Structure formats: structure tokens, C-alpha cells
């Protein structure tokens, strides 16, 4: 159950401000450690600031999703969701200047395959990676334990997919909506977009699932408000205001998401190659 899970206890946060503070703290920590001899002005020019790191990680979340979509054999949705969770969690407590996201990304997906019991060998996995596959294999295997350590070994992830199925069955059984299956494509699109936001670090999977279902209904010019108030929460009306506010915020986060500007990301990536921790660079001679 999510309410008793490590995800709820350790990886669900009160608000976006808390997440931003954690990310900023890691950025400052890296700069203090690796730029102690630099003036403040030099640090600003040389290192990534927290907003640049955030933009960079947003771009790599797109790469993560693209990698999972192209993966052969076809990757189950739960593996994709768990990969996103691992990636986001890792960079709450680490700077991308310390660990380059292109290396952590593949490790997150590989670990998610194992945890979600999507059985692919490391050989099959790296066949989906362009370039030097032996090198990719070495990087993934050497980072796997590091990733688990930074996740504090809390590897079980509750994704919104199971609650979605529950809602769809319930809607078919107890609501007046006809052909609930027509909601599914809109739901899938919403969930995919939600993983590009911080929703999974702030809200319960069931809240994200319900937000997706209500969004899908609105796209089909349907209204499920009475289903939520009169059926789903019949006898628990006191919980409705908090739920309504959570769903409103989730839908707003998804609506306001913007794809990073590619030219800005390229500039940040060039800057990262100079300021990254060379001790964690597999191409470095250090």
C-alpha cells in the first residue's frame, strides 16, 4: 500500500519549494567543494547554477522517455514510470555536475527493468544504446550500486497505472459514462506528460491517476464530477476539498510544462563538459 510505503515516507514531499531547496543545496555544495579557490564571479561563469541544472535535467528526462519508447523488446509502462522516479530522486541529492545525467539515465532504466521484473540481460539492454556498447555496459554496471545507495535502497515504486485500471473498472461498473475505454489514450498521454513534472514527488499515485481520468473525460466532453462526489467519495465528503485542490494542481503542472529550448540546453551541455567532476567522468584520465 502506498500509504505505508517508503515512497510515501521518504520520497513524497510537501511542496515544490522543498524540492527546489534540495536541488539548490546540492548545487551550492558542489560549487563550494570544487570552486573553493574561485571568486564568486568566476563561479557564476564557470559552474552551472541551479536553474541551468534544472533545464538540463528536463532535457534528459525527454531523452529517458525517448529511450524507453524505442526500447526493444517493448518496455512495460511500469518500467518507464519507475525509471523516472529513480532519475528524479537521484538528482534531488546530487548535482548533474557531479554525475552526468547521460550516464545515470541508462542506469536508472536498467535498474528499473530489474526491479519491475522486465527480464532483459545487460547485453540485450545495451543493444538499444547507440555508440560503444561495451563502454555503456561498463558505465551502467559500475553505476548500479551507486544509484541504489543514493536511493537509500528504497527501490519499490508505486506508479499510477494500477489505480487507473481500478478507476476504469469502477467507472464502467458504477457510473453513467458509456465506453470508458475511449478515455485510455488521453489518460496515457496525461501520465506521460506528468512524468516530465514533479507530480510524482508531490502526490499519491491515486491522485495522479484520478487527475488523468478527469482530464481524459474533459477531453471527451464528458463530466465525471458527480461520479467523484456522489459515488467515489460518498460518505467521505470531508476529504473532497483536499482532493480537488491536489487534482487542480496536478493538472496545472502538466498544462504548464514547457519543453526546454534546445539552444539553451546545448549551451548548458558545453558548460557542463568543462565544469563536471572529472573523477566521475569515464572519459577522463584522472
PDB file of C-alpha atoms in Angstrom:
ATOM      1  CA  UNK A   1       0.000   0.000   0.000  1.00  0.00           C
ATOM      2  CA  UNK A   2       1.240   3.454  -0.906  1.00  0.00           C
ATOM      3  CA  UNK A   3       0.170   4.927   2.455  1.00  0.00           C
ATOM      4  CA  UNK A   4       2.613   2.607   4.263  1.00  0.00           C
ATOM      5  CA  UNK A   5       5.371   2.660   1.640  1.00  0.00           C
ATOM      6  CA  UNK A   6       8.907   4.045   1.661  1.00  0.00           C
ATOM      7  CA  UNK A   7       7.791   6.180  -1.306  1.00  0.00           C
ATOM      8  CA  UNK A   8       5.212   7.928   0.864  1.00  0.00           C
ATOM      9  CA  UNK A   9       7.538   8.219   3.870  1.00  0.00           C
ATOM     10  CA  UNK A  10      10.813   9.220   2.239  1.00  0.00           C
ATOM     11  CA  UNK A  11      10.158  10.271  -1.366  1.00  0.00           C
ATOM     12  CA  UNK A  12       6.932  12.293  -1.245  1.00  0.00           C
ATOM     13  CA  UNK A  13       7.445  15.958  -0.414  1.00  0.00           C
ATOM     14  CA  UNK A  14       5.188  18.755   0.805  1.00  0.00           C
ATOM     15  CA  UNK A  15       5.669  21.279  -1.986  1.00  0.00           C
ATOM     16  CA  UNK A  16       7.778  22.343  -4.952  1.00  0.00           C
ATOM     17  CA  UNK A  17       9.691  24.823  -2.813  1.00  0.00           C
ATOM     18  CA  UNK A  18      11.105  21.966  -0.753  1.00  0.00           C
ATOM     19  CA  UNK A  19      12.269  20.190  -3.926  1.00  0.00           C
ATOM     20  CA  UNK A  20      13.899  23.365  -5.239  1.00  0.00           C
ATOM     21  CA  UNK A  21      15.677  23.891  -1.930  1.00  0.00           C
ATOM     22  CA  UNK A  22      17.095  20.360  -2.031  1.00  0.00           C
ATOM     23  CA  UNK A  23      18.342  20.873  -5.599  1.00  0.00           C
ATOM     24  CA  UNK A  24      19.820  24.265  -4.806  1.00  0.00           C
ATOM     25  CA  UNK A  25      21.599  22.809  -1.781  1.00  0.00           C
ATOM     26  CA  UNK A  26      23.325  20.194  -3.952  1.00  0.00           C
ATOM     27  CA  UNK A  27      24.334  22.858  -6.472  1.00  0.00           C
ATOM     28  CA  UNK A  28      25.857  25.048  -3.759  1.00  0.00           C
ATOM     29  CA  UNK A  29      27.585  22.068  -2.153  1.00  0.00           C
ATOM     30  CA  UNK A  30      29.249  21.133  -5.458  1.00  0.00           C
ATOM     31  CA  UNK A  31      30.392  24.705  -6.094  1.00  0.00           C
ATOM     32  CA  UNK A  32      31.828  25.038  -2.588  1.00  0.00           C
ATOM     33  CA  UNK A  33      33.689  21.731  -2.904  1.00  0.00           C
ATOM     34  CA  UNK A  34      35.079  22.235  -6.417  1.00  0.00           C
ATOM     35  CA  UNK A  35      35.346  26.012  -6.582  1.00  0.00           C
ATOM     36  CA  UNK A  36      36.712  26.995  -3.211  1.00  0.00           C
ATOM     37  CA  UNK A  37      39.654  28.792  -4.861  1.00  0.00           C
ATOM     38  CA  UNK A  38      37.387  30.729  -7.242  1.00  0.00           C
ATOM     39  CA  UNK A  39      35.826  34.156  -6.704  1.00  0.00           C
ATOM     40  CA  UNK A  40      32.032  34.361  -6.682  1.00  0.00           C
ATOM     41  CA  UNK A  41      32.001  35.972 -10.146  1.00  0.00           C
ATOM     42  CA  UNK A  42      34.216  33.213 -11.547  1.00  0.00           C
ATOM     43  CA  UNK A  43      31.948  30.582 -10.030  1.00  0.00           C
ATOM     44  CA  UNK A  44      28.917  32.088 -11.756  1.00  0.00           C
ATOM     45  CA  UNK A  45      30.692  31.970 -15.117  1.00  0.00           C
ATOM     46  CA  UNK A  46      32.228  28.518 -14.678  1.00  0.00           C
ATOM     47  CA  UNK A  47      29.636  26.384 -12.878  1.00  0.00           C
ATOM     48  CA  UNK A  48      26.006  25.659 -13.700  1.00  0.00           C
ATOM     49  CA  UNK A  49      23.530  27.422 -11.453  1.00  0.00           C
ATOM     50  CA  UNK A  50      20.517  25.523 -10.101  1.00  0.00           C
ATOM     51  CA  UNK A  51      18.188  26.826 -12.841  1.00  0.00           C
ATOM     52  CA  UNK A  52      20.613  25.632 -15.550  1.00  0.00           C
ATOM     53  CA  UNK A  53      20.827  22.243 -13.863  1.00  0.00           C
ATOM     54  CA  UNK A  54      17.038  22.018 -13.797  1.00  0.00           C
ATOM     55  CA  UNK A  55      16.782  22.839 -17.511  1.00  0.00           C
ATOM     56  CA  UNK A  56      19.451  20.258 -18.314  1.00  0.00           C
ATOM     57  CA  UNK A  57      17.685  17.539 -16.329  1.00  0.00           C
ATOM     58  CA  UNK A  58      14.370  18.343 -18.023  1.00  0.00           C
ATOM     59  CA  UNK A  59      16.034  17.694 -21.374  1.00  0.00           C
ATOM     60  CA  UNK A  60      17.478  14.404 -20.148  1.00  0.00           C
ATOM     61  CA  UNK A  61      14.039  13.348 -18.918  1.00  0.00           C
ATOM     62  CA  UNK A  62      12.934  13.700 -22.547  1.00  0.00           C
ATOM     63  CA  UNK A  63      15.903  11.539 -23.607  1.00  0.00           C
ATOM     64  CA  UNK A  64      14.920   8.985 -20.950  1.00  0.00           C
ATOM     65  CA  UNK A  65      11.365   8.799 -22.252  1.00  0.00           C
ATOM     66  CA  UNK A  66      12.533   8.525 -25.882  1.00  0.00           C
ATOM     67  CA  UNK A  67      14.942   5.720 -24.971  1.00  0.00           C
ATOM     68  CA  UNK A  68      12.153   3.783 -23.223  1.00  0.00           C
ATOM     69  CA  UNK A  69       9.733   4.282 -26.123  1.00  0.00           C
ATOM     70  CA  UNK A  70      12.266   2.972 -28.668  1.00  0.00           C
ATOM     71  CA  UNK A  71      13.382   0.087 -26.480  1.00  0.00           C
ATOM     72  CA  UNK A  72      13.193  -3.453 -27.871  1.00  0.00           C
ATOM     73  CA  UNK A  73      11.540  -5.600 -26.662  1.00  0.00           C
ATOM     74  CA  UNK A  74       8.631  -3.240 -25.849  1.00  0.00           C
ATOM     75  CA  UNK A  75       9.048  -1.866 -22.346  1.00  0.00           C
ATOM     76  CA  UNK A  76       6.129  -2.076 -19.879  1.00  0.00           C
ATOM     77  CA  UNK A  77       4.772   1.250 -18.644  1.00  0.00           C
ATOM     78  CA  UNK A  78       5.681   0.465 -15.048  1.00  0.00           C
ATOM     79  CA  UNK A  79       9.374   0.271 -16.008  1.00  0.00           C
ATOM     80  CA  UNK A  80       9.176   3.715 -17.613  1.00  0.00           C
ATOM     81  CA  UNK A  81       7.461   5.178 -14.535  1.00  0.00           C
ATOM     82  CA  UNK A  82       9.969   3.625 -12.141  1.00  0.00           C
ATOM     83  CA  UNK A  83      12.873   4.890 -14.275  1.00  0.00           C
ATOM     84  CA  UNK A  84      11.545   8.441 -13.968  1.00  0.00           C
ATOM     85  CA  UNK A  85      11.189   8.081 -10.202  1.00  0.00           C
ATOM     86  CA  UNK A  86      14.785   6.882  -9.833  1.00  0.00           C
ATOM     87  CA  UNK A  87      16.153   9.652 -12.062  1.00  0.00           C
ATOM     88  CA  UNK A  88      14.268  12.399 -10.212  1.00  0.00           C
ATOM     89  CA  UNK A  89      15.128  11.017  -6.790  1.00  0.00           C
ATOM     90  CA  UNK A  90      18.841  10.713  -7.604  1.00  0.00           C
ATOM     91  CA  UNK A  91      19.112  14.372  -8.616  1.00  0.00           C
ATOM     92  CA  UNK A  92      17.362  15.627  -5.508  1.00  0.00           C
ATOM     93  CA  UNK A  93      20.536  14.670  -3.649  1.00  0.00           C
ATOM     94  CA  UNK A  94      23.177  15.011  -6.363  1.00  0.00           C
ATOM     95  CA  UNK A  95      24.270  17.647  -8.831  1.00  0.00           C
ATOM     96  CA  UNK A  96      24.465  16.803 -12.550  1.00  0.00           C
ATOM     97  CA  UNK A  97      27.902  18.433 -12.400  1.00  0.00           C
ATOM     98  CA  UNK A  98      28.948  15.562 -10.128  1.00  0.00           C
ATOM     99  CA  UNK A  99      27.251  12.748 -12.062  1.00  0.00           C
ATOM    100  CA  UNK A 100      26.474  13.370 -15.717  1.00  0.00           C
ATOM    101  CA  UNK A 101      22.792  12.613 -16.451  1.00  0.00           C
ATOM    102  CA  UNK A 102      23.566  10.696 -19.660  1.00  0.00           C
ATOM    103  CA  UNK A 103      25.285   8.028 -17.535  1.00  0.00           C
ATOM    104  CA  UNK A 104      22.772   7.980 -14.680  1.00  0.00           C
ATOM    105  CA  UNK A 105      19.824   7.864 -17.113  1.00  0.00           C
ATOM    106  CA  UNK A 106      20.722   4.459 -18.559  1.00  0.00           C
ATOM    107  CA  UNK A 107      21.476   3.063 -15.108  1.00  0.00           C
ATOM    108  CA  UNK A 108      18.051   4.193 -13.834  1.00  0.00           C
ATOM    109  CA  UNK A 109      16.312   2.380 -16.690  1.00  0.00           C
ATOM    110  CA  UNK A 110      18.421  -0.766 -16.261  1.00  0.00           C
ATOM    111  CA  UNK A 111      17.729  -0.918 -12.514  1.00  0.00           C
ATOM    112  CA  UNK A 112      14.008  -0.294 -13.136  1.00  0.00           C
ATOM    113  CA  UNK A 113      13.951  -3.256 -15.550  1.00  0.00           C
ATOM    114  CA  UNK A 114      15.294  -5.482 -12.778  1.00  0.00           C
ATOM    115  CA  UNK A 115      13.028  -4.180 -10.026  1.00  0.00           C
ATOM    116  CA  UNK A 116       9.895  -4.388 -12.198  1.00  0.00           C
ATOM    117  CA  UNK A 117      10.939  -7.889 -13.359  1.00  0.00           C
ATOM    118  CA  UNK A 118      11.223  -6.960 -17.014  1.00  0.00           C
ATOM    119  CA  UNK A 119      13.796  -9.595 -17.771  1.00  0.00           C
ATOM    120  CA  UNK A 120      16.414  -8.334 -20.193  1.00  0.00           C
ATOM    121  CA  UNK A 121      20.096  -9.163 -19.989  1.00  0.00           C
ATOM    122  CA  UNK A 122      22.693  -6.399 -19.876  1.00  0.00           C
ATOM    123  CA  UNK A 123      23.644  -7.454 -23.427  1.00  0.00           C
ATOM    124  CA  UNK A 124      20.062  -7.034 -24.661  1.00  0.00           C
ATOM    125  CA  UNK A 125      19.838  -3.736 -22.813  1.00  0.00           C
ATOM    126  CA  UNK A 126      22.936  -2.125 -24.336  1.00  0.00           C
ATOM    127  CA  UNK A 127      21.869  -3.265 -27.804  1.00  0.00           C
ATOM    128  CA  UNK A 128      19.371  -0.398 -27.513  1.00  0.00           C
ATOM    129  CA  UNK A 129      22.183   2.116 -26.962  1.00  0.00           C
ATOM    130  CA  UNK A 130      23.963   3.844 -29.826  1.00  0.00           C
ATOM    131  CA  UNK A 131      27.749   4.010 -29.839  1.00  0.00           C
ATOM    132  CA  UNK A 132      30.260   1.952 -27.865  1.00  0.00           C
ATOM    133  CA  UNK A 133      28.115  -0.736 -26.213  1.00  0.00           C
ATOM    134  CA  UNK A 134      30.929  -2.291 -24.187  1.00  0.00           C
ATOM    135  CA  UNK A 135      31.693   1.089 -22.694  1.00  0.00           C
ATOM    136  CA  UNK A 136      27.969   1.648 -21.995  1.00  0.00           C
ATOM    137  CA  UNK A 137      27.821  -1.726 -20.253  1.00  0.00           C
ATOM    138  CA  UNK A 138      30.790  -0.834 -18.032  1.00  0.00           C
ATOM    139  CA  UNK A 139      29.259   2.534 -17.104  1.00  0.00           C
ATOM    140  CA  UNK A 140      25.845   1.049 -16.254  1.00  0.00           C
ATOM    141  CA  UNK A 141      27.253  -1.788 -14.145  1.00  0.00           C
ATOM    142  CA  UNK A 142      29.696   0.482 -12.308  1.00  0.00           C
ATOM    143  CA  UNK A 143      26.915   2.986 -11.515  1.00  0.00           C
ATOM    144  CA  UNK A 144      24.266   0.469 -10.468  1.00  0.00           C
ATOM    145  CA  UNK A 145      25.340   0.145  -6.832  1.00  0.00           C
ATOM    146  CA  UNK A 146      25.969   3.907  -6.635  1.00  0.00           C
ATOM    147  CA  UNK A 147      22.405   4.553  -7.781  1.00  0.00           C
ATOM    148  CA  UNK A 148      20.942   2.118  -5.254  1.00  0.00           C
ATOM    149  CA  UNK A 149      22.976   3.748  -2.489  1.00  0.00           C
ATOM    150  CA  UNK A 150      21.676   7.213  -3.377  1.00  0.00           C
ATOM    151  CA  UNK A 151      18.128   5.855  -3.445  1.00  0.00           C
ATOM    152  CA  UNK A 152      18.814   4.537   0.088  1.00  0.00           C
ATOM    153  CA  UNK A 153      17.883   1.109  -1.308  1.00  0.00           C
ATOM    154  CA  UNK A 154      14.200   2.104  -1.405  1.00  0.00           C
ATOM    155  CA  UNK A 155      13.548   0.605  -4.821  1.00  0.00           C
ATOM    156  CA  UNK A 156       9.828  -0.226  -4.760  1.00  0.00           C
ATOM    157  CA  UNK A 157       7.849   2.396  -6.682  1.00  0.00           C
ATOM    158  CA  UNK A 158       4.075   2.831  -6.727  1.00  0.00           C
ATOM    159  CA  UNK A 159       3.082   4.107 -10.175  1.00  0.00           C
ATOM    160  CA  UNK A 160      -0.355   5.461 -11.168  1.00  0.00           C
ATOM    161  CA  UNK A 161      -1.088   2.645 -13.633  1.00  0.00           C
ATOM    162  CA  UNK A 162      -2.766   0.258 -11.196  1.00  0.00           C
ATOM    163  CA  UNK A 163      -5.079   2.946  -9.747  1.00  0.00           C
ATOM    164  CA  UNK A 164      -6.008   3.927 -13.322  1.00  0.00           C
ATOM    165  CA  UNK A 165      -7.184   0.396 -14.047  1.00  0.00           C
ATOM    166  CA  UNK A 166      -9.174   0.433 -10.819  1.00  0.00           C
ATOM    167  CA  UNK A 167     -10.862   3.717 -11.721  1.00  0.00           C
ATOM    168  CA  UNK A 168     -11.725   2.499 -15.227  1.00  0.00           C
ATOM    169  CA  UNK A 169     -13.296  -0.708 -13.886  1.00  0.00           C
ATOM    170  CA  UNK A 170     -15.247   1.311 -11.303  1.00  0.00           C
ATOM    171  CA  UNK A 171     -16.419   3.855 -13.909  1.00  0.00           C
ATOM    172  CA  UNK A 172     -17.634   1.041 -16.164  1.00  0.00           C
ATOM    173  CA  UNK A 173     -19.470  -0.536 -13.231  1.00  0.00           C
ATOM    174  CA  UNK A 174     -20.919   2.387 -11.293  1.00  0.00           C
ATOM    175  CA  UNK A 175     -21.025   5.498 -13.491  1.00  0.00           C
ATOM    176  CA  UNK A 176     -23.269   6.507 -16.353  1.00  0.00           C
ATOM    177  CA  UNK A 177     -20.310   7.071 -18.722  1.00  0.00           C
ATOM    178  CA  UNK A 178     -20.512   4.925 -21.837  1.00  0.00           C
ATOM    179  CA  UNK A 179     -17.441   3.302 -23.412  1.00  0.00           C
ATOM    180  CA  UNK A 180     -14.894   4.243 -20.758  1.00  0.00           C
ATOM    181  CA  UNK A 181     -12.120   2.735 -22.882  1.00  0.00           C
ATOM    182  CA  UNK A 182     -12.175   5.839 -25.095  1.00  0.00           C
ATOM    183  CA  UNK A 183     -10.553   7.663 -22.162  1.00  0.00           C
ATOM    184  CA  UNK A 184      -7.463   5.480 -22.229  1.00  0.00           C
ATOM    185  CA  UNK A 185      -5.389   7.306 -24.861  1.00  0.00           C
ATOM    186  CA  UNK A 186      -5.955  10.668 -23.170  1.00  0.00           C
ATOM    187  CA  UNK A 187      -5.056   9.089 -19.821  1.00  0.00           C
ATOM    188  CA  UNK A 188      -1.817   7.636 -21.211  1.00  0.00           C
ATOM    189  CA  UNK A 189      -0.853  10.991 -22.747  1.00  0.00           C
ATOM    190  CA  UNK A 190      -1.524  12.784 -19.455  1.00  0.00           C
ATOM    191  CA  UNK A 191       0.508  10.306 -17.394  1.00  0.00           C
ATOM    192  CA  UNK A 192       3.419  10.520 -19.827  1.00  0.00           C
ATOM    193  CA  UNK A 193       3.413  14.320 -19.548  1.00  0.00           C
ATOM    194  CA  UNK A 194       3.084  14.156 -15.758  1.00  0.00           C
ATOM    195  CA  UNK A 195       6.441  12.384 -15.524  1.00  0.00           C
ATOM    196  CA  UNK A 196       8.107  15.476 -17.007  1.00  0.00           C
ATOM    197  CA  UNK A 197       6.849  17.416 -13.962  1.00  0.00           C
ATOM    198  CA  UNK A 198       7.480  16.923 -10.237  1.00  0.00           C
ATOM    199  CA  UNK A 199       3.998  15.479  -9.672  1.00  0.00           C
ATOM    200  CA  UNK A 200       5.312  12.014  -8.766  1.00  0.00           C
ATOM    201  CA  UNK A 201       7.416  13.543  -5.963  1.00  0.00           C
ATOM    202  CA  UNK A 202       4.483  15.517  -4.541  1.00  0.00           C
ATOM    203  CA  UNK A 203       1.293  13.492  -4.940  1.00  0.00           C
ATOM    204  CA  UNK A 204      -0.010   9.979  -4.379  1.00  0.00           C
ATOM    205  CA  UNK A 205      -0.273   7.716  -7.442  1.00  0.00           C
ATOM    206  CA  UNK A 206      -4.053   7.519  -6.945  1.00  0.00           C
ATOM    207  CA  UNK A 207      -4.321  11.332  -7.067  1.00  0.00           C
ATOM    208  CA  UNK A 208      -2.300  11.478 -10.297  1.00  0.00           C
ATOM    209  CA  UNK A 209      -4.419   8.643 -11.714  1.00  0.00           C
ATOM    210  CA  UNK A 210      -7.687  10.420 -10.877  1.00  0.00           C
ATOM    211  CA  UNK A 211      -6.359  13.690 -12.339  1.00  0.00           C
ATOM    212  CA  UNK A 212      -5.585  11.774 -15.559  1.00  0.00           C
ATOM    213  CA  UNK A 213      -9.056  10.207 -15.670  1.00  0.00           C
ATOM    214  CA  UNK A 214     -10.814  13.553 -15.125  1.00  0.00           C
ATOM    215  CA  UNK A 215      -8.599  15.209 -17.741  1.00  0.00           C
ATOM    216  CA  UNK A 216      -9.428  12.432 -20.209  1.00  0.00           C
ATOM    217  CA  UNK A 217     -13.161  12.808 -19.531  1.00  0.00           C
ATOM    218  CA  UNK A 218     -12.989  16.546 -20.205  1.00  0.00           C
ATOM    219  CA  UNK A 219     -11.157  15.891 -23.494  1.00  0.00           C
ATOM    220  CA  UNK A 220     -14.066  13.642 -24.487  1.00  0.00           C
ATOM    221  CA  UNK A 221     -16.587  16.357 -23.478  1.00  0.00           C
ATOM    222  CA  UNK A 222     -17.707  14.223 -20.543  1.00  0.00           C
ATOM    223  CA  UNK A 223     -18.117  15.193 -16.887  1.00  0.00           C
ATOM    224  CA  UNK A 224     -17.281  12.804 -14.059  1.00  0.00           C
ATOM    225  CA  UNK A 225     -17.772  15.265 -11.191  1.00  0.00           C
ATOM    226  CA  UNK A 226     -20.891  13.501  -9.946  1.00  0.00           C
ATOM    227  CA  UNK A 227     -19.045  10.156 -10.081  1.00  0.00           C
ATOM    228  CA  UNK A 228     -16.327  11.590  -7.820  1.00  0.00           C
ATOM    229  CA  UNK A 229     -18.640  13.374  -5.360  1.00  0.00           C
ATOM    230  CA  UNK A 230     -21.634  11.022  -5.218  1.00  0.00           C
ATOM    231  CA  UNK A 231     -20.039   7.621  -5.796  1.00  0.00           C
ATOM    232  CA  UNK A 232     -16.286   7.673  -5.207  1.00  0.00           C
ATOM    233  CA  UNK A 233     -16.401   9.862  -2.094  1.00  0.00           C
ATOM    234  CA  UNK A 234     -19.915   9.143  -0.910  1.00  0.00           C
ATOM    235  CA  UNK A 235     -19.644   9.139   2.879  1.00  0.00           C
ATOM    236  CA  UNK A 236     -16.244  10.874   2.877  1.00  0.00           C
ATOM    237  CA  UNK A 237     -17.175  14.357   1.660  1.00  0.00           C
ATOM    238  CA  UNK A 238     -14.808  15.954   4.186  1.00  0.00           C
ATOM    239  CA  UNK A 239     -11.855  14.668   2.098  1.00  0.00           C
ATOM    240  CA  UNK A 240     -13.086  16.283  -1.112  1.00  0.00           C
ATOM    241  CA  UNK A 241     -11.602  19.805  -0.735  1.00  0.00           C
ATOM    242  CA  UNK A 242      -8.040  18.470  -0.362  1.00  0.00           C
ATOM    243  CA  UNK A 243      -8.517  16.068  -3.248  1.00  0.00           C
ATOM    244  CA  UNK A 244      -9.975  18.723  -5.536  1.00  0.00           C
ATOM    245  CA  UNK A 245      -7.039  21.032  -4.779  1.00  0.00           C
ATOM    246  CA  UNK A 246      -4.478  18.261  -5.409  1.00  0.00           C
ATOM    247  CA  UNK A 247      -6.085  17.359  -8.747  1.00  0.00           C
ATOM    248  CA  UNK A 248      -6.241  21.012  -9.768  1.00  0.00           C
ATOM    249  CA  UNK A 249      -2.517  21.436  -9.044  1.00  0.00           C
ATOM    250  CA  UNK A 250      -1.535  18.232 -10.859  1.00  0.00           C
ATOM    251  CA  UNK A 251      -3.482  19.221 -13.975  1.00  0.00           C
ATOM    252  CA  UNK A 252      -1.961  22.704 -13.835  1.00  0.00           C
ATOM    253  CA  UNK A 253       1.577  21.294 -13.561  1.00  0.00           C
ATOM    254  CA  UNK A 254       1.003  19.159 -16.651  1.00  0.00           C
ATOM    255  CA  UNK A 255      -0.602  22.025 -18.563  1.00  0.00           C
ATOM    256  CA  UNK A 256       2.218  24.463 -17.737  1.00  0.00           C
ATOM    257  CA  UNK A 257       5.071  22.109 -18.619  1.00  0.00           C
ATOM    258  CA  UNK A 258       7.332  23.541 -21.323  1.00  0.00           C
ATOM    259  CA  UNK A 259       9.899  21.679 -23.405  1.00  0.00           C
ATOM    260  CA  UNK A 260      13.371  23.165 -22.775  1.00  0.00           C
ATOM    261  CA  UNK A 261      14.741  25.412 -25.522  1.00  0.00           C
ATOM    262  CA  UNK A 262      17.278  23.307 -27.417  1.00  0.00           C
ATOM    263  CA  UNK A 263      19.768  26.149 -27.944  1.00  0.00           C
ATOM    264  CA  UNK A 264      19.840  26.857 -24.198  1.00  0.00           C
ATOM    265  CA  UNK A 265      20.375  23.182 -23.432  1.00  0.00           C
ATOM    266  CA  UNK A 266      23.283  22.981 -25.899  1.00  0.00           C
ATOM    267  CA  UNK A 267      24.963  25.941 -24.203  1.00  0.00           C
ATOM    268  CA  UNK A 268      24.497  24.318 -20.799  1.00  0.00           C
ATOM    269  CA  UNK A 269      25.874  20.983 -22.047  1.00  0.00           C
ATOM    270  CA  UNK A 270      29.036  22.709 -23.328  1.00  0.00           C
ATOM    271  CA  UNK A 271      29.437  24.412 -19.967  1.00  0.00           C
ATOM    272  CA  UNK A 272      28.899  21.096 -18.172  1.00  0.00           C
ATOM    273  CA  UNK A 273      31.733  19.400 -20.074  1.00  0.00           C
ATOM    274  CA  UNK A 274      34.135  21.944 -18.572  1.00  0.00           C
ATOM    275  CA  UNK A 275      32.815  22.078 -15.009  1.00  0.00           C
ATOM    276  CA  UNK A 276      31.778  18.457 -14.367  1.00  0.00           C
ATOM    277  CA  UNK A 277      33.591  16.378 -11.771  1.00  0.00           C
ATOM    278  CA  UNK A 278      36.332  14.689 -13.800  1.00  0.00           C
ATOM    279  CA  UNK A 279      36.744  11.990 -11.158  1.00  0.00           C
ATOM    280  CA  UNK A 280      33.313  10.690 -12.184  1.00  0.00           C
ATOM    281  CA  UNK A 281      33.955  11.082 -15.918  1.00  0.00           C
ATOM    282  CA  UNK A 282      34.637   7.695 -17.584  1.00  0.00           C
ATOM    283  CA  UNK A 283      36.476   9.515 -20.398  1.00  0.00           C
ATOM    284  CA  UNK A 284      38.778  11.367 -18.035  1.00  0.00           C
ATOM    285  CA  UNK A 285      42.347  10.279 -17.396  1.00  0.00           C
ATOM    286  CA  UNK A 286      42.053  11.251 -13.729  1.00  0.00           C
TER     287      UNK A 286
END
